[in-house]
């Protein structure tokens, strides 16, 4: 069969592909915020940052600042904006401290009510009912394993239902990968969809990552799906597999029995998790900042070593430096092509020509269309 005919048959119809004009624009972004990011359970951080009373984490969900706080062992989520004069309450990504606005010192309790207002009697005269009306808007919070999620608008499916079969995967990853070795927030001049798509196929590897990821994995890509979510699995190159076998042995690292290759999960809309040889986990969110910008927030984890003498030693440090450097290099290579694609899509009207090698992108587009069509 002629290759061109075969490719035409395997390509996805243009009407199933997000058109370029729907990647950008204020109207599209506002619709995504309303129909996707406010209604879906969004990953915001890890429960090990919320273990103690008054521990907190903060996150941005498509322009809404969120705080999750431990109140005597119970996690509660609120809008991270003071109801007095709109200052953000917690300014750090995580820490320990009561919800106290740094602007005027208003103190909020476990119900989000301002119970401490400096000069209330002299200047405001708020009674209990008035203070309750000034309570912080509260959001839903859910935890699966160590993964913490927030939903801005109530209603709809519960967290476990949204995750489906990937819920037990998060439980397993939470048990395996306990040591955070790197974390950063990287600004990308690209729409969140363009950024995320760089993680959903390996067709780009030869051209984009000739000295990095190309040498890391074989040309095998097996895809599967769970509702709105997807998984892609590829095999490590023989050289990479041998290197990781040696690292696991020398450091006494745990290795997952479930995930033995390079396993990549996408949990809709913007959470991507990669597991390397069952021994390394990368957690990435492609957080929308605006129609033309996003932030890539990544965290990198290893498991706890069974050889205490190696923890903090030169071999462990060398391994961490190696994998952290590799990860940052690959992400920067992805950033460059994603930003280039975003600049290009603003100059065209025809949808992308997706082939069968990009089936996870096509599945992501289907999930996007379904969410955007909901009332």
Coordinates of C-alpha atoms in Angstrom, one line a residue:
X1 CA 0.0 0.0 0.0
X2 CA 1.2 3.5 -0.8
X3 CA 2.6 5.1 2.4
X4 CA 0.7 8.4 1.6
X5 CA -2.6 6.5 1.4
X6 CA -1.9 4.6 4.5
X7 CA -1.0 7.7 6.5
X8 CA -4.2 9.4 5.2
X9 CA -6.3 6.5 6.5
X10 CA -4.5 6.6 9.9
X11 CA -4.7 10.3 10.3
X12 CA -7.5 11.8 12.6
X13 CA -10.3 13.8 10.9
X14 CA -9.8 17.6 11.2
X15 CA -13.1 18.0 12.9
X16 CA -11.9 15.9 15.8
X17 CA -8.8 18.1 16.4
X18 CA -8.8 21.3 18.4
X19 CA -8.5 24.2 15.8
X20 CA -5.6 26.5 16.3
X21 CA -7.8 29.5 17.1
X22 CA -9.1 27.6 20.1
X23 CA -5.7 27.3 21.6
X24 CA -5.5 31.0 22.4
X25 CA -7.8 34.0 22.8
X26 CA -9.4 35.5 25.9
X27 CA -12.8 34.0 25.1
X28 CA -11.5 30.4 24.9
X29 CA -9.5 30.8 28.0
X30 CA -12.4 32.1 30.0
X31 CA -14.5 29.2 28.8
X32 CA -11.8 26.7 29.8
X33 CA -11.6 28.2 33.2
X34 CA -15.4 27.9 33.7
X35 CA -16.0 24.5 32.2
X36 CA -12.7 22.7 32.9
X37 CA -10.6 24.1 35.6
X38 CA -13.3 25.1 38.0
X39 CA -15.2 21.9 37.6
X40 CA -12.5 19.3 37.6
X41 CA -10.5 17.9 40.5
X42 CA -7.1 19.7 40.2
X43 CA -3.9 18.4 41.7
X44 CA -2.4 21.0 44.0
X45 CA 0.4 19.3 46.1
X46 CA 1.3 16.5 48.5
X47 CA -0.1 15.5 51.8
X48 CA 3.4 15.2 53.3
X49 CA 3.5 19.0 53.2
X50 CA 0.3 19.1 55.3
X51 CA 1.1 16.7 58.1
X52 CA 1.1 19.0 61.1
X53 CA -1.4 21.5 62.5
X54 CA -1.3 24.8 60.6
X55 CA 0.8 23.3 57.8
X56 CA -0.4 24.8 54.5
X57 CA 0.2 24.7 50.7
X58 CA -0.9 27.2 48.1
X59 CA -1.6 26.8 44.4
X60 CA -2.9 28.7 41.4
X61 CA -5.8 27.1 39.5
X62 CA -6.3 29.1 36.3
X63 CA -6.1 32.4 38.0
X64 CA -7.7 31.4 41.4
X65 CA -5.3 31.4 44.3
X66 CA -6.0 28.4 46.6
X67 CA -4.8 27.5 50.1
X68 CA -5.1 24.1 51.7
X69 CA -4.5 24.2 55.4
X70 CA -4.3 21.6 58.2
X71 CA -6.7 22.5 61.0
X72 CA -6.1 20.0 63.8
X73 CA -5.7 17.1 61.4
X74 CA -8.4 18.1 59.0
X75 CA -7.6 19.6 55.6
X76 CA -9.7 22.5 54.4
X77 CA -9.3 24.5 51.2
X78 CA -10.2 28.2 50.8
X79 CA -9.7 31.1 48.4
X80 CA -6.3 32.4 49.3
X81 CA -7.5 36.1 49.2
X82 CA -8.4 38.2 52.2
X83 CA -12.0 39.4 52.1
X84 CA -10.9 42.8 53.6
X85 CA -8.7 44.4 50.9
X86 CA -7.8 41.4 48.7
X87 CA -4.2 40.6 49.7
X88 CA -3.2 37.0 49.4
X89 CA -3.1 35.4 52.8
X90 CA -0.3 32.9 52.4
X91 CA 2.5 34.0 50.1
X92 CA 4.7 30.9 50.2
X93 CA 4.1 27.7 48.3
X94 CA 4.1 25.8 51.6
X95 CA 4.9 26.3 55.2
X96 CA 3.4 26.4 58.7
X97 CA 1.3 29.2 60.1
X98 CA -2.2 30.3 60.8
X99 CA -4.2 32.0 58.1
X100 CA -3.2 35.6 58.9
X101 CA -3.4 38.3 56.2
X102 CA 0.0 39.9 56.0
X103 CA -1.5 43.3 54.9
X104 CA -3.6 44.2 58.0
X105 CA -3.4 41.1 60.2
X106 CA -6.8 39.7 59.8
X107 CA -6.9 36.1 61.3
X108 CA -9.2 33.5 59.8
X109 CA -10.4 30.3 61.6
X110 CA -11.1 26.7 60.3
X111 CA -14.4 27.9 58.8
X112 CA -12.7 30.8 56.9
X113 CA -14.3 33.4 59.2
X114 CA -12.2 36.4 60.3
X115 CA -12.1 35.9 64.0
X116 CA -9.3 38.4 64.6
X117 CA -9.8 41.9 63.1
X118 CA -7.4 44.5 64.5
X119 CA -9.4 47.6 65.6
X120 CA -12.8 46.0 64.9
X121 CA -14.6 47.8 67.7
X122 CA -13.2 51.2 66.8
X123 CA -13.3 51.1 63.1
X124 CA -15.6 48.4 61.7
X125 CA -18.1 47.2 64.4
X126 CA -18.6 43.8 62.7
X127 CA -20.8 41.5 64.8
X128 CA -20.7 37.7 64.5
X129 CA -23.1 37.6 61.5
X130 CA -21.2 40.3 59.6
X131 CA -17.9 38.4 60.2
X132 CA -19.5 35.2 58.8
X133 CA -20.5 37.1 55.7
X134 CA -16.8 37.9 55.3
X135 CA -15.8 34.3 55.4
X136 CA -13.3 33.0 52.8
X137 CA -15.0 31.1 50.0
X138 CA -14.4 27.4 50.7
X139 CA -13.5 24.7 48.1
X140 CA -13.7 20.9 48.1
X141 CA -10.5 19.1 48.9
X142 CA -9.7 15.4 48.4
X143 CA -6.7 13.2 48.9
X144 CA -5.6 10.0 47.1
X145 CA -2.5 8.5 48.5
X146 CA -0.3 11.6 49.1
X147 CA -1.8 13.5 46.1
X148 CA -4.0 16.4 47.2
X149 CA -6.7 17.7 44.9
X150 CA -9.0 20.7 45.0
X151 CA -12.3 21.4 43.1
X152 CA -13.4 25.0 42.9
X153 CA -17.1 24.3 42.1
X154 CA -19.0 21.7 44.0
X155 CA -21.0 19.0 42.4
X156 CA -20.3 16.4 39.8
X157 CA -18.2 13.3 40.2
X158 CA -16.2 12.5 43.3
X159 CA -12.4 12.4 43.2
X160 CA -12.2 8.6 43.2
X161 CA -14.8 8.4 40.3
X162 CA -12.8 11.0 38.3
X163 CA -9.6 9.1 38.8
X164 CA -11.1 5.7 38.0
X165 CA -8.4 3.0 37.7
X166 CA -5.7 5.5 38.2
X167 CA -6.7 6.1 41.8
X168 CA -4.9 2.9 42.9
X169 CA -1.9 4.0 40.8
X170 CA -1.6 7.1 42.8
X171 CA -1.9 5.1 46.0
X172 CA 1.0 2.9 44.8
X173 CA 3.2 5.9 43.7
X174 CA 2.6 7.5 47.1
X175 CA 4.0 4.5 48.9
X176 CA 7.0 4.1 46.5
X177 CA 8.3 7.6 46.0
X178 CA 8.9 9.5 49.2
X179 CA 12.1 11.6 48.7
X180 CA 11.6 14.8 46.7
X181 CA 14.9 15.6 45.0
X182 CA 14.0 18.6 42.8
X183 CA 11.1 21.0 42.3
X184 CA 10.6 24.2 40.2
X185 CA 8.1 26.3 38.4
X186 CA 9.1 27.1 34.9
X187 CA 7.3 29.8 32.8
X188 CA 6.5 28.8 29.2
X189 CA 5.3 31.3 26.6
X190 CA 2.8 28.7 25.3
X191 CA -0.8 27.8 25.9
X192 CA -1.3 25.0 28.5
X193 CA -2.6 22.7 25.8
X194 CA 0.4 23.2 23.5
X195 CA 2.7 22.6 26.5
X196 CA 0.9 19.5 27.7
X197 CA 0.9 18.0 24.2
X198 CA 4.7 17.9 24.2
X199 CA 4.4 15.1 26.8
X200 CA 1.8 13.0 25.1
X201 CA 3.7 11.5 22.2
X202 CA 7.2 10.2 21.4
X203 CA 7.0 11.0 17.7
X204 CA 8.9 14.3 18.4
X205 CA 11.8 12.6 20.3
X206 CA 14.2 12.0 17.4
X207 CA 14.0 15.7 16.3
X208 CA 13.6 17.4 19.6
X209 CA 15.7 15.3 22.0
X210 CA 18.5 13.8 19.8
X211 CA 21.1 13.7 22.6
X212 CA 18.8 13.1 25.6
X213 CA 15.5 11.2 25.5
X214 CA 16.3 9.6 22.1
X215 CA 19.1 7.7 23.8
X216 CA 17.0 6.9 26.8
X217 CA 14.2 4.9 25.3
X218 CA 13.4 2.4 22.6
X219 CA 10.9 3.1 19.7
X220 CA 8.1 1.2 21.5
X221 CA 5.0 3.2 22.5
X222 CA 1.9 1.3 23.9
X223 CA -1.1 3.5 24.8
X224 CA -4.2 2.8 27.0
X225 CA -7.0 4.9 28.3
X226 CA -9.1 5.4 31.4
X227 CA -12.0 7.8 30.8
X228 CA -10.5 11.2 30.1
X229 CA -7.0 10.0 31.1
X230 CA -4.3 8.1 29.3
X231 CA -1.2 6.1 29.7
X232 CA 1.8 5.6 27.4
X233 CA 4.5 3.0 28.0
X234 CA 7.9 2.7 26.3
X235 CA 10.9 0.5 27.0
X236 CA 14.2 2.0 28.2
X237 CA 17.2 1.5 26.0
X238 CA 19.5 -1.4 27.1
X239 CA 22.1 1.2 28.2
X240 CA 19.6 3.1 30.3
X241 CA 18.1 0.0 31.9
X242 CA 21.6 -1.2 32.9
X243 CA 22.4 2.2 34.4
X244 CA 19.2 2.2 36.5
X245 CA 19.8 -1.4 37.6
X246 CA 23.2 -0.4 38.9
X247 CA 21.7 2.7 40.7
X248 CA 19.0 0.6 42.3
X249 CA 21.5 -1.9 43.6
X250 CA 24.1 0.6 44.8
X251 CA 21.7 2.9 46.6
X252 CA 19.2 0.2 47.7
X253 CA 16.3 2.0 46.0
X254 CA 12.9 0.4 46.0
X255 CA 11.6 -0.6 42.6
X256 CA 7.9 -0.8 41.6
X257 CA 6.7 -4.2 40.5
X258 CA 3.8 -2.6 38.6
X259 CA 5.8 -0.1 36.6
X260 CA 9.0 -1.5 35.1
X261 CA 9.6 0.5 31.9
X262 CA 9.0 4.2 31.3
X263 CA 5.3 4.7 32.2
X264 CA 3.7 8.0 31.6
X265 CA 0.2 8.9 32.9
X266 CA -1.9 11.9 32.0
X267 CA -4.7 12.7 34.4
X268 CA -7.0 15.2 32.7
X269 CA -6.8 18.1 32.4
X270 CA -3.1 18.9 33.1
X271 CA -1.4 16.4 35.4
X272 CA 1.4 14.3 33.9
X273 CA 3.3 11.6 35.9
X274 CA 6.3 9.7 34.5
X275 CA 7.9 6.7 36.2
X276 CA 11.3 5.6 35.1
X277 CA 12.3 1.9 35.5
X278 CA 10.1 1.7 38.6
X279 CA 12.6 3.8 40.5
X280 CA 12.1 7.5 39.6
X281 CA 8.9 9.6 39.5
X282 CA 8.4 12.9 37.8
X283 CA 5.1 14.8 38.6
X284 CA 4.3 17.8 36.3
X285 CA 1.4 20.1 36.0
X286 CA 0.9 22.4 33.0
X287 CA -0.8 25.3 34.8
X288 CA -2.6 27.9 32.7
X289 CA -1.6 31.5 33.4
X290 CA -3.4 33.1 30.4
X291 CA -4.3 32.3 26.8
X292 CA -0.6 32.5 25.7
X293 CA 1.3 31.5 28.9
X294 CA 1.5 28.6 31.2
X295 CA 3.7 27.4 34.1
X296 CA 5.3 24.0 34.2
X297 CA 5.5 22.9 37.8
X298 CA 7.6 19.8 38.2
X299 CA 8.6 17.7 41.2
X300 CA 11.1 14.8 41.0
X301 CA 11.1 11.9 43.5
X302 CA 13.2 8.8 44.4
X303 CA 12.2 6.2 46.9
X304 CA 13.8 5.8 50.4
X305 CA 17.0 3.9 50.3
X306 CA 17.4 0.6 52.2
X307 CA 21.1 1.4 52.6
X308 CA 21.2 4.3 55.1
X309 CA 24.9 4.9 54.6
X310 CA 24.3 5.9 51.0
X311 CA 21.6 8.5 51.9
X312 CA 23.3 11.9 51.6
X313 CA 26.5 10.3 50.4
X314 CA 28.5 11.2 47.3
X315 CA 27.0 8.4 45.2
X316 CA 23.4 9.4 46.0
X317 CA 24.3 13.1 45.3
X318 CA 25.8 12.2 42.0
X319 CA 22.8 10.2 40.9
X320 CA 20.4 13.0 42.0
X321 CA 22.5 15.6 40.1
X322 CA 22.5 13.3 37.0
X323 CA 18.7 12.7 36.9
X324 CA 17.8 16.3 37.9
X325 CA 20.1 17.7 35.2
X326 CA 18.7 15.3 32.6
X327 CA 15.1 16.1 33.5
X328 CA 15.7 19.9 33.3
X329 CA 17.4 19.6 29.9
X330 CA 14.6 17.5 28.4
X331 CA 12.0 20.0 29.8
X332 CA 13.8 22.9 28.3
X333 CA 14.0 21.2 24.9
X334 CA 10.2 20.7 25.1
X335 CA 9.7 24.3 26.1
X336 CA 11.5 25.6 23.0
X337 CA 9.4 23.5 20.6
X338 CA 6.2 24.2 22.5
X339 CA 6.8 27.9 22.4
X340 CA 7.6 27.7 18.7
X341 CA 4.4 25.7 18.0
X342 CA 2.4 28.3 20.0
X343 CA 3.8 31.1 17.9
X344 CA 3.0 29.2 14.7
X345 CA -0.6 28.2 15.6
X346 CA -1.5 31.9 15.9
X347 CA -0.7 32.3 12.2
X348 CA -2.9 29.5 10.8
X349 CA -6.5 28.5 10.6
X350 CA -6.3 24.8 9.7
X351 CA -6.3 22.1 12.5
X352 CA -3.1 20.1 13.1
X353 CA -2.7 16.9 11.0
X354 CA -2.6 14.3 13.8
X355 CA -1.4 10.8 12.9
X356 CA -1.8 7.5 14.6
X357 CA 1.5 8.1 16.5
X358 CA -0.2 11.0 18.2
X359 CA -3.2 9.0 19.5
X360 CA -2.9 10.3 23.1
X361 CA -3.2 13.9 21.8
X362 CA -6.3 12.9 19.9
X363 CA -7.8 11.4 23.0
X364 CA -6.9 14.5 25.0
X365 CA -8.7 16.6 22.3
X366 CA -11.8 14.4 22.7
X367 CA -11.9 14.9 26.4
X368 CA -11.4 18.7 25.9
X369 CA -14.3 18.8 23.4
X370 CA -16.6 16.9 25.8
X371 CA -15.8 19.2 28.7
X372 CA -16.3 22.3 26.6
X373 CA -19.6 21.1 25.3
X374 CA -21.0 20.6 28.8
X375 CA -23.5 23.1 30.1

